[in-house]
Coordinates of N, CA and C in Angstrom, one line a residue:
M1 N -114.3 35.2 -30.2 CA -113.0 35.8 -30.6 C -113.0 37.3 -30.3
E2 N -112.0 37.8 -29.6 CA -112.0 39.2 -29.3 C -111.3 40.0 -30.4
E3 N -111.8 41.1 -30.7 CA -111.2 42.0 -31.7 C -110.5 43.1 -31.1
Y4 N -109.4 43.6 -31.8 CA -108.6 44.7 -31.3 C -108.4 45.7 -32.4
T5 N -108.2 46.9 -32.0 CA -107.7 48.0 -32.9 C -106.4 48.4 -32.2
S6 N -105.7 49.4 -32.8 CA -104.5 49.9 -32.2 C -104.5 51.3 -31.9
Y7 N -103.6 51.7 -31.1 CA -103.5 53.1 -30.6 C -102.0 53.4 -30.3
Q8 N -101.5 54.5 -30.9 CA -100.1 54.9 -30.6 C -100.1 56.0 -29.6
T9 N -99.3 55.7 -28.5 CA -99.3 56.6 -27.4 C -98.5 57.9 -27.6
R10 N -98.8 58.9 -26.8 CA -98.0 60.1 -26.8 C -97.2 60.1 -25.4
D11 N -96.0 60.7 -25.4 CA -95.2 60.6 -24.2 C -95.9 61.1 -22.9
G12 N -95.8 60.2 -21.9 CA -96.4 60.6 -20.6 C -97.9 60.3 -20.5
Q13 N -98.5 59.7 -21.5 CA -100.0 59.4 -21.5 C -100.3 58.4 -20.5
R14 N -101.4 58.5 -19.8 CA -101.9 57.6 -18.8 C -102.9 56.7 -19.4
W15 N -103.2 55.6 -18.7 CA -104.2 54.6 -19.2 C -105.6 55.2 -19.3
D16 N -105.9 56.0 -18.2 CA -107.3 56.5 -18.2 C -107.5 57.6 -19.4
A17 N -106.4 58.3 -19.7 CA -106.5 59.2 -20.8 C -106.6 58.5 -22.2
I18 N -106.0 57.4 -22.3 CA -106.2 56.6 -23.5 C -107.6 56.0 -23.6
A19 N -108.1 55.5 -22.5 CA -109.5 55.1 -22.5 C -110.5 56.2 -22.8
Q20 N -110.2 57.4 -22.3 CA -111.1 58.5 -22.7 C -111.0 58.8 -24.2
A21 N -109.8 58.7 -24.7 CA -109.6 59.0 -26.1 C -110.3 58.0 -27.1
V22 N -110.2 56.7 -26.7 CA -110.8 55.7 -27.6 C -112.2 55.3 -27.2
Y23 N -112.6 55.3 -26.0 CA -114.0 54.9 -25.6 C -114.9 56.1 -25.2
G24 N -114.3 57.2 -25.0 CA -115.1 58.4 -24.5 C -115.4 58.4 -23.0
S25 N -114.7 57.5 -22.3 CA -114.8 57.4 -20.8 C -113.5 56.9 -20.3
P26 N -113.0 57.5 -19.2 CA -111.7 57.0 -18.6 C -111.9 55.7 -17.9
Y27 N -113.1 55.2 -17.6 CA -113.3 54.0 -16.9 C -113.1 52.7 -17.6
G28 N -112.8 52.8 -18.9 CA -112.6 51.6 -19.7 C -111.1 51.2 -19.7
Y29 N -110.3 51.8 -18.9 CA -108.9 51.5 -19.0 C -108.4 50.1 -18.6
E30 N -109.1 49.4 -17.8 CA -108.7 48.1 -17.3 C -108.5 47.1 -18.5
G31 N -109.5 47.1 -19.4 CA -109.4 46.2 -20.6 C -108.2 46.5 -21.4
I32 N -107.8 47.8 -21.5 CA -106.6 48.2 -22.3 C -105.4 47.7 -21.6
V33 N -105.3 47.9 -20.3 CA -104.2 47.5 -19.5 C -104.0 46.0 -19.7
F34 N -105.0 45.2 -19.5 CA -104.9 43.7 -19.6 C -104.5 43.2 -21.0
A35 N -104.9 44.0 -22.0 CA -104.6 43.6 -23.4 C -103.1 43.9 -23.8
N36 N -102.4 44.7 -22.9 CA -101.0 45.1 -23.1 C -100.2 44.7 -21.9
P37 N -99.9 43.4 -21.7 CA -99.2 43.0 -20.5 C -97.8 43.5 -20.3
D38 N -97.1 43.8 -21.4 CA -95.7 44.3 -21.4 C -95.6 45.7 -20.7
Y39 N -96.7 46.4 -20.7 CA -96.7 47.8 -20.2 C -97.6 48.0 -18.9
R40 N -98.1 46.9 -18.4 CA -99.0 46.9 -17.2 C -98.4 47.7 -16.0
H41 N -97.2 47.5 -15.8 CA -96.5 48.1 -14.6 C -96.3 49.6 -14.7
L42 N -96.5 50.2 -15.9 CA -96.3 51.6 -16.0 C -97.6 52.4 -15.8
L43 N -97.4 53.5 -15.0 CA -98.5 54.5 -14.8 C -98.6 55.4 -16.0
Q44 N -97.5 55.8 -16.5 CA -97.4 56.7 -17.7 C -96.6 56.0 -18.7
L45 N -97.1 56.1 -20.0 CA -96.4 55.4 -21.1 C -95.5 56.3 -21.9
P46 N -94.4 55.6 -22.4 CA -93.6 56.4 -23.3 C -94.3 56.7 -24.7
G47 N -93.9 57.7 -25.4 CA -94.5 58.0 -26.7 C -94.1 56.9 -27.7
G48 N -95.0 56.7 -28.6 CA -94.7 55.8 -29.8 C -95.0 54.4 -29.5
V49 N -95.6 54.0 -28.4 CA -96.0 52.6 -28.1 C -97.3 52.3 -28.9
L50 N -97.3 51.2 -29.6 CA -98.5 50.8 -30.3 C -99.2 49.8 -29.4
L51 N -100.3 50.2 -28.8 CA -101.1 49.4 -27.9 C -102.2 48.7 -28.7
R52 N -102.6 47.5 -28.1 CA -103.8 46.8 -28.6 C -105.0 47.3 -27.8
I53 N -106.0 47.7 -28.5 CA -107.2 48.3 -27.8 C -108.4 47.3 -28.1
P54 N -109.0 46.7 -27.1 CA -110.1 45.8 -27.3 C -111.3 46.6 -27.9
V55 N -111.9 46.0 -28.9 CA -113.1 46.6 -29.5 C -114.3 46.3 -28.6
V56 N -115.0 47.3 -28.2 CA -116.1 47.1 -27.3 C -117.4 47.2 -28.2
A57 N -118.2 46.1 -28.1 CA -119.4 46.0 -28.9 C -120.4 47.0 -28.3
D58 N -121.2 47.5 -29.2 CA -122.3 48.4 -28.7 C -123.4 47.5 -28.0
T59 N -123.6 47.8 -26.7 CA -124.4 46.9 -26.0 C -125.9 47.4 -25.9
E60 N -126.1 48.5 -26.5 CA -127.5 49.1 -26.5 C -128.3 48.3 -27.5
P61 N -129.5 47.8 -27.0 CA -130.3 47.0 -27.9 C -130.9 47.8 -29.0
T62 N -131.0 47.2 -30.2 CA -131.6 47.9 -31.3 C -133.1 47.5 -31.4
I63 N -133.9 48.4 -31.4 CA -135.4 48.2 -31.5 C -135.8 48.6 -32.9
P64 N -136.5 47.7 -33.6 CA -137.0 48.0 -35.0 C -137.9 49.3 -34.9
K65 N -137.8 50.1 -35.9 CA -138.5 51.4 -35.9 C -140.0 51.2 -35.7
E66 N -140.6 50.1 -36.4 CA -142.0 49.9 -36.3 C -142.5 49.5 -34.9
L67 N -141.6 49.1 -34.0 CA -142.0 48.8 -32.7 C -141.9 50.0 -31.7
L68 N -141.3 51.0 -32.2 CA -141.2 52.2 -31.3 C -142.5 53.0 -31.3
P69 N -142.8 53.7 -30.2 CA -144.0 54.6 -30.2 C -143.8 55.7 -31.3
P70 N -144.9 56.1 -31.8 CA -144.8 57.1 -32.9 C -144.0 58.4 -32.6
W71 N -144.0 58.8 -31.3 CA -143.2 60.0 -31.0 C -141.7 59.8 -31.0
K72 N -141.3 58.5 -31.0 CA -139.8 58.2 -31.0 C -139.3 57.8 -32.4
R73 N -140.2 57.7 -33.4 CA -139.7 57.3 -34.7 C -139.0 58.3 -35.5

């Protein structure tokens, strides 16, 4: 089951700028576009639109501290 958060746009905002704001990278915009099919055709969004933002899971593996080398603990 996919989780979403929301984001309210500012007038003239582009998809890549929204991805930068929520993910820290402009390259995550495609998931946001597909989660908001009513606005897919727009390059710039009007202000006040409440978008669905897919929650991206942290994909970095977690290694227990005791398994790390001593200089990384």
